[in-house]
Coordinates of C-alpha atoms and ligand atoms in Angstrom, one line a residue:
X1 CA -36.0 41.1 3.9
X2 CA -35.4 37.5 5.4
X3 CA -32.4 36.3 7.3
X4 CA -30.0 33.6 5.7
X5 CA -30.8 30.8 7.5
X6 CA -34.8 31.4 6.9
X7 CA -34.3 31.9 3.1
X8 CA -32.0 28.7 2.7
X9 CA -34.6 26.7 5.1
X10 CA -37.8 28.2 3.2
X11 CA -35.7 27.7 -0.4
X12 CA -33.9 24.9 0.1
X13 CA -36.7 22.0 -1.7
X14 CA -36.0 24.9 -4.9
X15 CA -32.4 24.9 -4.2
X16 CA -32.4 21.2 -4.9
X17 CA -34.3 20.9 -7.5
X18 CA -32.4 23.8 -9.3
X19 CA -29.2 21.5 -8.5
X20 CA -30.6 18.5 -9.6
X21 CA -31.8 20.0 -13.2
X22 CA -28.4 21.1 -13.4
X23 CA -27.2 17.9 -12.5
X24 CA -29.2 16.3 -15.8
X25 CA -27.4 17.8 -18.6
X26 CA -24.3 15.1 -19.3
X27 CA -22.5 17.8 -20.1
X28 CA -19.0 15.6 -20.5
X29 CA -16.2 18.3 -22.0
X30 CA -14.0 15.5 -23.3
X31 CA -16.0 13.5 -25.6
X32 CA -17.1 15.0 -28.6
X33 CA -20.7 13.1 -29.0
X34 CA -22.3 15.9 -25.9
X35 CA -21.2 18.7 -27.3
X36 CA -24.8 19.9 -27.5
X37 CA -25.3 18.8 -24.0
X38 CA -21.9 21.0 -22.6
X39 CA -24.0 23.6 -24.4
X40 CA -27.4 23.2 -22.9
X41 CA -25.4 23.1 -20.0
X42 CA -24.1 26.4 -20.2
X43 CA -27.5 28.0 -21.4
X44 CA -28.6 26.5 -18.3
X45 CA -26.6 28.5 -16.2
X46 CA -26.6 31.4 -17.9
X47 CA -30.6 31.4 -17.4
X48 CA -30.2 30.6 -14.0
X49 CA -27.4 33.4 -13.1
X50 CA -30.1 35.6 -15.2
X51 CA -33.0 34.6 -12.5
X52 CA -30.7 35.2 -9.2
X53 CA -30.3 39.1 -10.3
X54 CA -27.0 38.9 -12.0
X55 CA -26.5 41.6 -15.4
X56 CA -25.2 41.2 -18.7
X57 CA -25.2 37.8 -18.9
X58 CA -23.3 36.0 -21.6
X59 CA -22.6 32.8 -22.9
X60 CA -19.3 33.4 -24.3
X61 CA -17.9 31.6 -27.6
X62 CA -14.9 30.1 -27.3
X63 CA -13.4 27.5 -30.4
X64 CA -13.9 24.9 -27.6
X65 CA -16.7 25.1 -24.9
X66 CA -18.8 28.2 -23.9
X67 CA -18.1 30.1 -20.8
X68 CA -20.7 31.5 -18.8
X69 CA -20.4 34.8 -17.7
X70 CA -22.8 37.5 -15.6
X71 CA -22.3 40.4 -12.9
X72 CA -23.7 42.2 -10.7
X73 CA -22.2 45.9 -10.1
X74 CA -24.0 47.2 -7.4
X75 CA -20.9 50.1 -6.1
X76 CA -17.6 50.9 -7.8
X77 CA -15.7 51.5 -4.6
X78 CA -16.7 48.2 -3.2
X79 CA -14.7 45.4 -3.8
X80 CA -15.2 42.9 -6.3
X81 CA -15.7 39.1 -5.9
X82 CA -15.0 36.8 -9.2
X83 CA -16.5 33.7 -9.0
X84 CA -15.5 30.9 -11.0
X85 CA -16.3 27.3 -11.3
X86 CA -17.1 24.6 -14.2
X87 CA -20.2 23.1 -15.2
X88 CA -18.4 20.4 -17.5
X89 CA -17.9 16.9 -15.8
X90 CA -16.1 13.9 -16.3
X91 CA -16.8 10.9 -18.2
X92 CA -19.5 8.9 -16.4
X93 CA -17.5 5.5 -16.9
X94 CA -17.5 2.8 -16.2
X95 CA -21.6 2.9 -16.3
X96 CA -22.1 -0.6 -14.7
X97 CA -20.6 0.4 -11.4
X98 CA -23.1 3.1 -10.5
X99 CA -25.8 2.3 -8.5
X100 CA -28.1 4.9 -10.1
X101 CA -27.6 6.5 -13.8
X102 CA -25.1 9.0 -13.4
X103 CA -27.4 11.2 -15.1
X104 CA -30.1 11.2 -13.4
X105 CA -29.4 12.6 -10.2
X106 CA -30.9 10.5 -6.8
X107 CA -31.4 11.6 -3.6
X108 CA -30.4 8.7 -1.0
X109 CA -29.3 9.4 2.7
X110 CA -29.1 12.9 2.4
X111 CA -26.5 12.3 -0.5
X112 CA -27.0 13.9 -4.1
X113 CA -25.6 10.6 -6.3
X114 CA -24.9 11.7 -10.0
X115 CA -21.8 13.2 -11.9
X116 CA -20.6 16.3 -11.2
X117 CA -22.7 16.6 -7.7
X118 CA -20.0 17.4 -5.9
X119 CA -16.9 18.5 -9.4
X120 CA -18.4 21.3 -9.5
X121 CA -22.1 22.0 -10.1
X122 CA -22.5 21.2 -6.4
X123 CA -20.3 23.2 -6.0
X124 CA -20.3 26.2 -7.9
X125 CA -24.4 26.1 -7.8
X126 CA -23.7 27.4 -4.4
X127 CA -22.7 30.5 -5.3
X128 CA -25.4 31.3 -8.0
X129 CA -28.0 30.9 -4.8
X130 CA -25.8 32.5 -2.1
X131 CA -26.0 35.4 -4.6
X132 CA -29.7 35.1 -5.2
X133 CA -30.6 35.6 -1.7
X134 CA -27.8 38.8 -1.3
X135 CA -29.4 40.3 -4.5
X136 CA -32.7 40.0 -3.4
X137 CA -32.8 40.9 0.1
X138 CA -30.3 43.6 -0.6
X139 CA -27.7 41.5 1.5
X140 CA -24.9 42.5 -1.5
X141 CA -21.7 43.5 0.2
X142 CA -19.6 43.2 -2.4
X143 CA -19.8 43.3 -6.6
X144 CA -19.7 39.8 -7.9
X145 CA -18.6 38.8 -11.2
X146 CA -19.6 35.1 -12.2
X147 CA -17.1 32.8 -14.7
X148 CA -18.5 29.4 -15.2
X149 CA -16.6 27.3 -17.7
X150 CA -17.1 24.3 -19.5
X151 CA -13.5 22.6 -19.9
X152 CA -11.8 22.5 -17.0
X153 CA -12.0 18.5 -16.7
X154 CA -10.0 19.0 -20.0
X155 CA -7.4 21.5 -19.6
X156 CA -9.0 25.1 -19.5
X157 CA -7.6 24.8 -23.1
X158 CA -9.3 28.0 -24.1
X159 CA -10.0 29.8 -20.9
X160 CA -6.4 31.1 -20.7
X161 CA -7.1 33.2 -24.4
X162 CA -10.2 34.6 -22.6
X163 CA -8.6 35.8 -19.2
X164 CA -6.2 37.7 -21.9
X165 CA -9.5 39.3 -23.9
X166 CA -11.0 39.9 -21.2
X167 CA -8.6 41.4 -19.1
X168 CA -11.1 44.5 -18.3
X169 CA -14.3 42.9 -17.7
X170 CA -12.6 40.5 -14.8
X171 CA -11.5 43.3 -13.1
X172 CA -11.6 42.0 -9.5
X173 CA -10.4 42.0 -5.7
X174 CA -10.2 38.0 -5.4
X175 CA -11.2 34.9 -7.0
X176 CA -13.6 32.8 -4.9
X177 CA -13.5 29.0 -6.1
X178 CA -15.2 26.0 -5.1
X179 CA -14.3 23.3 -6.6
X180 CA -12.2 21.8 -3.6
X181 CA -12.3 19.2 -0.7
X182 CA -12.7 20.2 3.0
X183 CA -12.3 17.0 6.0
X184 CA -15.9 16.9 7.0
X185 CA -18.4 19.2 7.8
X186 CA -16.4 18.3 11.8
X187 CA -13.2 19.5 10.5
X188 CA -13.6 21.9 8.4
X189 CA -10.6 23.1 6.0
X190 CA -9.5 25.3 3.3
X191 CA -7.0 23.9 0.9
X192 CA -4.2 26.6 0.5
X193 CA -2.6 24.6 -2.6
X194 CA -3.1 23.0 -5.8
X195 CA -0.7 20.4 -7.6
X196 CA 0.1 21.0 -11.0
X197 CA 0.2 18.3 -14.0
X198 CA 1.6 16.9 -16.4
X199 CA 0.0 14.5 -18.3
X200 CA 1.6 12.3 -21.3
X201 CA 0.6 9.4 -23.3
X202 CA 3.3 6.8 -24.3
X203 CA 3.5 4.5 -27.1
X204 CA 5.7 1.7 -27.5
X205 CA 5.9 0.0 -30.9
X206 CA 7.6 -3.8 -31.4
X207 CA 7.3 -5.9 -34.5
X208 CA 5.1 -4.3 -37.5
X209 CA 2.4 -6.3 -37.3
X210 CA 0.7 -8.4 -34.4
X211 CA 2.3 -12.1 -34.0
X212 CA 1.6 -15.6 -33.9
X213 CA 3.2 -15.3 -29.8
X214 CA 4.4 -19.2 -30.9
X215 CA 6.0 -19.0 -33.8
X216 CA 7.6 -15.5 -32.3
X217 CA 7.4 -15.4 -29.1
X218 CA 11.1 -15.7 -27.0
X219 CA 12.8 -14.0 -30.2
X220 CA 10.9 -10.9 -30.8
X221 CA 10.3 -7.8 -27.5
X222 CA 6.8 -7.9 -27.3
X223 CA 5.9 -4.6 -26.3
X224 CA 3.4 -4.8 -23.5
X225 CA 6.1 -6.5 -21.7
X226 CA 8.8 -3.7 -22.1
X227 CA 6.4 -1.0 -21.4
X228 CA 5.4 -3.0 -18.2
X229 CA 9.4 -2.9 -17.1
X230 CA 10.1 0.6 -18.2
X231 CA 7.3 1.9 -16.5
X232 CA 8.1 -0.4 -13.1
X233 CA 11.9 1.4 -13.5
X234 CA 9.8 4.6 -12.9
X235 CA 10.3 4.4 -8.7
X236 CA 12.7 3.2 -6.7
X237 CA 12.0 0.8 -4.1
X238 CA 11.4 4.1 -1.7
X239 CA 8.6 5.2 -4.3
X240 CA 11.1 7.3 -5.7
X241 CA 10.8 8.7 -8.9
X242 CA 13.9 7.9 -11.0
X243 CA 13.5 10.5 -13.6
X244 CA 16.4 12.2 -13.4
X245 CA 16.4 15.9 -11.7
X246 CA 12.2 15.3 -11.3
X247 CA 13.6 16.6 -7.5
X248 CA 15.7 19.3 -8.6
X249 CA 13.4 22.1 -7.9
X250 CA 11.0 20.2 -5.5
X251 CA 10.0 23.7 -2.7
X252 CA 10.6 21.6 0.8
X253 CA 9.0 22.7 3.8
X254 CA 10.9 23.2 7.1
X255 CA 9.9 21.1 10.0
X256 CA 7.5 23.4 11.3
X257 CA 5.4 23.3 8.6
X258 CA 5.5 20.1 8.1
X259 CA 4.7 19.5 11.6
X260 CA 1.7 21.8 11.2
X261 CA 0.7 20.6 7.6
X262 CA 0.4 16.9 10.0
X263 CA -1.4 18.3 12.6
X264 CA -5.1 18.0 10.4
X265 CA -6.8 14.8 11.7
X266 CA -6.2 12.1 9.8
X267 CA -7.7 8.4 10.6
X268 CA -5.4 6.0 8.9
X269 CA -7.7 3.4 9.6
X270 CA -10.9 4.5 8.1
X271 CA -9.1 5.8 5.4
X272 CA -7.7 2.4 4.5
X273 CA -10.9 0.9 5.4
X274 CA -12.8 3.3 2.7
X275 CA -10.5 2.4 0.1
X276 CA -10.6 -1.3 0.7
X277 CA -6.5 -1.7 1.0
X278 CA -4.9 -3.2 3.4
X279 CA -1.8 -0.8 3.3
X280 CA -0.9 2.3 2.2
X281 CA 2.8 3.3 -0.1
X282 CA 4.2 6.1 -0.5
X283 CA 7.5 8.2 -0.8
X284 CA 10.0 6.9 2.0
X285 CA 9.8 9.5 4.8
X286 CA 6.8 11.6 3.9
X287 CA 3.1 10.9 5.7
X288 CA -0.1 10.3 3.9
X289 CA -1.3 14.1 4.2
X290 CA 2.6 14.6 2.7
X291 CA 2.1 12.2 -0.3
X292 CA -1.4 14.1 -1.5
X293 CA -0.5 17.8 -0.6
X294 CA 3.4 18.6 -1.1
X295 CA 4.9 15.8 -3.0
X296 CA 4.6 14.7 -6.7
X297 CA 3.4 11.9 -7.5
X298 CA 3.9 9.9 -11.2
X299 CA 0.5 7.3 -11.9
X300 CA -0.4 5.2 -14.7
X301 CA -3.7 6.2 -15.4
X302 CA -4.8 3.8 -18.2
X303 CA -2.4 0.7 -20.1
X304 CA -3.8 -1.1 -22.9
X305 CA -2.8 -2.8 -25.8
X306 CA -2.6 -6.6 -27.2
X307 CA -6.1 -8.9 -26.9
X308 CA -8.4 -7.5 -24.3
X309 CA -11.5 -10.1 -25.6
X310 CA -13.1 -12.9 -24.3
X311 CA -11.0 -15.9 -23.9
X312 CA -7.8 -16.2 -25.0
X313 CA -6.0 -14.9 -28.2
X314 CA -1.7 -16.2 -28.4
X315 CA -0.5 -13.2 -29.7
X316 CA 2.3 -11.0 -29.2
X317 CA 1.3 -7.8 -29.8
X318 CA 2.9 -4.8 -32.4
X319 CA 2.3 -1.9 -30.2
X320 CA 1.1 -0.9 -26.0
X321 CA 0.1 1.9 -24.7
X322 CA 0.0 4.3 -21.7
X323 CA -1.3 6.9 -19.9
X324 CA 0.7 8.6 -17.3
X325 CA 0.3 11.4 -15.2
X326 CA 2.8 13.3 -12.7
X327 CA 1.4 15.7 -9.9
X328 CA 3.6 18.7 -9.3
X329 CA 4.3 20.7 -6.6
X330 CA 6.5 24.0 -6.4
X331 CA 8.6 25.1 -8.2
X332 CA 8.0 22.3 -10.3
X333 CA 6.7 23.6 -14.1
X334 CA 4.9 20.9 -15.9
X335 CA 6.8 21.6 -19.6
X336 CA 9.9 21.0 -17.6
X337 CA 8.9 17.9 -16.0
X338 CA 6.9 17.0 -19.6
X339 CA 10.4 16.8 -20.9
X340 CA 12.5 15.1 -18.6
X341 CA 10.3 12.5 -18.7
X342 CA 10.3 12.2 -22.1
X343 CA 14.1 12.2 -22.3
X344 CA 14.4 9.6 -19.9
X345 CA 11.3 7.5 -21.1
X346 CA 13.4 7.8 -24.8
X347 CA 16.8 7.0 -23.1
X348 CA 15.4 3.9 -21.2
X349 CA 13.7 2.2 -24.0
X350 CA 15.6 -0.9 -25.2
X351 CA 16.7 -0.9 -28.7
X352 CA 14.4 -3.9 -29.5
X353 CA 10.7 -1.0 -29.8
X354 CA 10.3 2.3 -30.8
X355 CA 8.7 4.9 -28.2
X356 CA 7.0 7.8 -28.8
X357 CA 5.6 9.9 -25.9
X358 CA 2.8 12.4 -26.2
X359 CA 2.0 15.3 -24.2
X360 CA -1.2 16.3 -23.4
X361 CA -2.6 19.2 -20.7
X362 CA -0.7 20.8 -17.9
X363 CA -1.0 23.4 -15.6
X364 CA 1.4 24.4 -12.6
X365 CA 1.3 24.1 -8.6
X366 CA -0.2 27.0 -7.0
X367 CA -0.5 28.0 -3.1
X368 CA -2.5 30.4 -2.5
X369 CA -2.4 33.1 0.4
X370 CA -3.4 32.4 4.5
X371 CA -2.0 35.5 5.4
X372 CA -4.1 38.3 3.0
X373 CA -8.0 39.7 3.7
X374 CA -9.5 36.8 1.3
X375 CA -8.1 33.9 2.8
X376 CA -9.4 35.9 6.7
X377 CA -12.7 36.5 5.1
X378 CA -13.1 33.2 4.3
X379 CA -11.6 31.5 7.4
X380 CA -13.9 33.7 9.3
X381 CA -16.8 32.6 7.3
X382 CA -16.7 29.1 8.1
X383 CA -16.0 29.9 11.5
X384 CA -19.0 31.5 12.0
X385 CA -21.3 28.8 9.5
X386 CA -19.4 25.6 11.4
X387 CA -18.4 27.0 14.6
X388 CA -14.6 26.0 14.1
X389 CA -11.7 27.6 12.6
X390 CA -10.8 25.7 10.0
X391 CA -7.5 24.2 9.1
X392 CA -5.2 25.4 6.3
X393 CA -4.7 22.0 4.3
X394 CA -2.6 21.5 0.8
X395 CA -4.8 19.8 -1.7
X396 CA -3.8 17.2 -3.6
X397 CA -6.0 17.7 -7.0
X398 CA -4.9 20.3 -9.9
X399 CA -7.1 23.4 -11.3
X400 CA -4.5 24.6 -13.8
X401 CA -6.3 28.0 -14.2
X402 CA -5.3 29.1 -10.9
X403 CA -1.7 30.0 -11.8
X404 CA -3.2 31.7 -14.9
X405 CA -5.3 33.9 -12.6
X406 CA -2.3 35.0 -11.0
X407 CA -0.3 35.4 -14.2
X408 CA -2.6 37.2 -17.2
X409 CA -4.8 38.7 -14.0
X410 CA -2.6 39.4 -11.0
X411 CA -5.6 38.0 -8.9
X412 CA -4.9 35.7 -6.0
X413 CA -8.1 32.6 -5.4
X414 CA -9.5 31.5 -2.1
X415 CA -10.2 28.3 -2.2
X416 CA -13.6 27.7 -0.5
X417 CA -14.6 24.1 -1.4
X418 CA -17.4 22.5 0.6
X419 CA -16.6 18.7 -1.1
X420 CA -15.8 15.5 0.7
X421 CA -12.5 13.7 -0.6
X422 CA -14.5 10.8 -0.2
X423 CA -17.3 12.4 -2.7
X424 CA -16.1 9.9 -5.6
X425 CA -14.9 13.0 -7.6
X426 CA -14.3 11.2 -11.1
X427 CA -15.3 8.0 -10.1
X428 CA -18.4 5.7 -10.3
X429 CA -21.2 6.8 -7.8
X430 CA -20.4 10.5 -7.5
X431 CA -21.8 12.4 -4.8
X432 CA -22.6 15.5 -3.0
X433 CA -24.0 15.7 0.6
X434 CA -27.0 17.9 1.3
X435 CA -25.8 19.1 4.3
X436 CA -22.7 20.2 2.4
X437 CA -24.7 22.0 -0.3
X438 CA -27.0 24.1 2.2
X439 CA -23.9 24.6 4.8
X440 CA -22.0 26.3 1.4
X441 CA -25.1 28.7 0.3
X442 CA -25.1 29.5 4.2
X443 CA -21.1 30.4 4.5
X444 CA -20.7 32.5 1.0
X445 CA -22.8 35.5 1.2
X446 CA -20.9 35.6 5.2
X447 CA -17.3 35.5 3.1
X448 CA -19.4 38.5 1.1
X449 CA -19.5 40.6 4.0
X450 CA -16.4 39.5 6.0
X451 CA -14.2 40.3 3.1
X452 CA -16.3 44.2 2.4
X453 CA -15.2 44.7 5.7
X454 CA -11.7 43.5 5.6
X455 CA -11.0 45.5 2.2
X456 CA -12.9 48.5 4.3
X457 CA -10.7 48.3 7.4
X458 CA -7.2 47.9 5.1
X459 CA -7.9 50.8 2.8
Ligands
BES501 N1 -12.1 19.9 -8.8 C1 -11.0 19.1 -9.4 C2 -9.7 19.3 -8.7 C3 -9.7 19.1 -7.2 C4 -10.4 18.1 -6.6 C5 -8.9 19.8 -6.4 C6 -10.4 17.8 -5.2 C7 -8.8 19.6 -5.1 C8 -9.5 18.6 -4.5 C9 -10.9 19.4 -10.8 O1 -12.2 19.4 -11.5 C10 -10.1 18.3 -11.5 O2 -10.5 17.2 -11.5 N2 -9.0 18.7 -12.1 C11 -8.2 17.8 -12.8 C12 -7.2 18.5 -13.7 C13 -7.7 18.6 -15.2 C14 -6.6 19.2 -16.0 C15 -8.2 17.3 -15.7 C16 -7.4 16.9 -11.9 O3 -7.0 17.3 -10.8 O4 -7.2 15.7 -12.4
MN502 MN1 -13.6 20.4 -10.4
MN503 MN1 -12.7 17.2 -11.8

């Protein structure tokens, strides 16, 4: 038997590599051309899950993605520990603004570059090795139960039919996710809240046909310009939204914990200094910390439509297009929201196009627990691994399973996410730091034991 920090220091070359093999598969959920790879993927982890000591491993058929499961029961009257992450990433895109190929995962400044370092295989990879070194040097506290999907990045579409079906098998104490942001590795933090979404595509239609903008232009809408207006109408000039009762059942928190919330460090100037702005916006009245953990938000996220070529084309285009999401927070519930803003995108539309608006995924804001065993377990955890309690923050990103778990489960989720918001989740030049990656394998198997004990001491 070895201690933890030997076996992560003697492993850790193995560790990487494991990662980085991981890391090769482009296993992209949303685009139908690596469907083979999202599979590979998930045979990948399956073997690997197989390797660390877990049991009945499975790679699950779903009409979408596979999902990877395995256990390892060591004691029914210990409690159980469900692990669940995704090994599906985002589209690499746009390719010519990453240093390296997303794909082939580089080591540079004690940074992993590729996609999905840090959203999730990072991430989740961290718990297949914690696991490995509790399974072999019997260092299991707890039974573990592993769920690795491969569609979260579009929607957990069929995951939701599979908590239902499997209802027995995910029998569990807690639900242990990384897939989340702390500050740094300084100031370290658990994220005690997820937004929800709602996410809609809109489609605004002019004149049948695309048009000389010439021989038209000045008597016909053109569409790209209406959309442009109705979707500037969208905030107020406090950042607002103007969608009627989008508020309505907006939770508020009391000035304490607000105060609190704003007590996390936060350097506005290396912040804007990261991003390259000059200024921040937001919601009139609300802080940064405010505008990305209890407030929604509405974005365009892509716009297109007329000539996008070389050089110029006069034309006045027959149709534009947008995609817009809105973060939610509670009690918000994204078919709600879906549908006032589709009511109010109809009602604002001048009579001069036709709109049609789309929905696509959603899931709903959860907050999860700081005052049960888990979230303890866990906050004791990284104590010990960082030498700092670490602060409760509300996280601005959306895993719409969570409020699933709750619902078809009744299981609560710790969110213990060792990522960096500034790890370019989604964006070119993804990364994960090392230091990250070993200080996660390090903290899990303690969560392991802190939350046997805690389950122990409140039976
Ligand atoms: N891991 C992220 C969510 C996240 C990131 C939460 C950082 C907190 C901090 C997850 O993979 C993700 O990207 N979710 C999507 C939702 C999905 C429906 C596409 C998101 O938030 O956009
Ligand atoms: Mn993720
Ligand atoms: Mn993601």
């Amino acid at each position: 038997m070895q201690n933890l920090k030997g076996y992560i220091n003697d492993n850790q070359q193995r560790f990487l590599d494991e990662l980085f093999e991981l890391l090769k598969f482009p296993s992209i959920s949303a685009d139908p051309q690596y469907k083979n790879d999202v599979r590979d993927a998930a045979n990948f982890v399956a073997e690997q899950l197989k390797k660390a000591g877990a049991d009945n491993v499975e790679v699950c058929e779903t009409p979408g993605h596979p999902i990877v499961y395995g256990e390892k029961i060591i004691d029914s009257n210990l409690p159980t520990i469900l692990v669940y992450g995704h090994y599906d990433v985002q589209p690499a895109d746009p390719l010519e603004l990453w240093n390296t190929p997303p794909f082939e995962p580089t080591l540079k400044d004690g940074k992993i570059y590729a996609r999905g370092a840090a959203d999730d295989k990072g991430q989740f990879y961290m718990h297949v090795k914690a696991f490995e070194y509790m399974a072999s040097n019997d260092e299991l506290h707890c039974n573990v139960k592993f769920m690795i999907e491969g569609e979260e990045e579009v929607g957990s579409e069929h995951l939701g039919l599979f908590l239902k079906d499997n209802v027995e098998r995910l029998k569990a104490d807690v639900i242990v996710i990384s897939d989340t942001s702390m500050i740094s590795l300084e100031d370290p933090s658990i994220e005690t809240g997820l937004r929800g979404l709602s996410y809609v595509e809109v489609e605004v239609t002019g004149p049948n046909r695309d048009l000389h903008s010439g021989v038209y232009g000045g008597a016909v809408a053109n569409p790209i310009n209406v959309l442009s207006k109705m979707i500037a109408s969208l905030h107020d000039e406090n950042n607002r939204i103007t969608i009627p009762g989008f508020y309505d059942k907006v939770a508020e928190l009391n000035q304490q914990q607000r105060e609190s919330l704003n007590q996390a460090p936060f350097d506005l100037e290396a912040y804007k200094k990261d991003l390259g702005v000059d200024a921040l916006q937001g919601e009139a009245g609300y802080t940064p910390i405010e505008h990305t953990g209890i407030r929604p938000t509405l974005d365009v996220n892509g716009m297109w439509g007329g000539y996008i070529g070389e050089g110029a084309k006069t034309v006045l285009p027959s149709k534009a297009f947008a995609k817009i999401s809105m973060r939610l927070v509670p009690n918000q519930t994204s078919d709600e929201i879906t549908e006032l803003f589709q009511k109010h995108f109809e009602s604002i539309a001048p009579k001069s196009v036709q709109v049609l608006v789309k929905p696509h995924h959603g899931g709903e804001p959860v907050v999860t627990p700081t005052d049960g065993i888990a979230y303890q377990a866990a906050e004791k955890a990284v104590e010990d691994t960082f030498g700092k309690k670490p602060i409760p923050t509300r996280g601005g990103g959306s895993i719409p399973i969570v409020a699933l778990f709750e619902e078809v489960l009744g299981l609560k989720s710790v969110l213990l996410g060792f990522g960096l918001d500034s790890d370019n989740l989604h964006s070119p030049n993804e990364k994960y730091e090392v230091a990250n990656y070993l200080k996660g394998i390090e903290t899990i198997p303690l969560f392991h034991k802190h939350f046997a004990l805690l389950s122990k001491n409140s039976k």
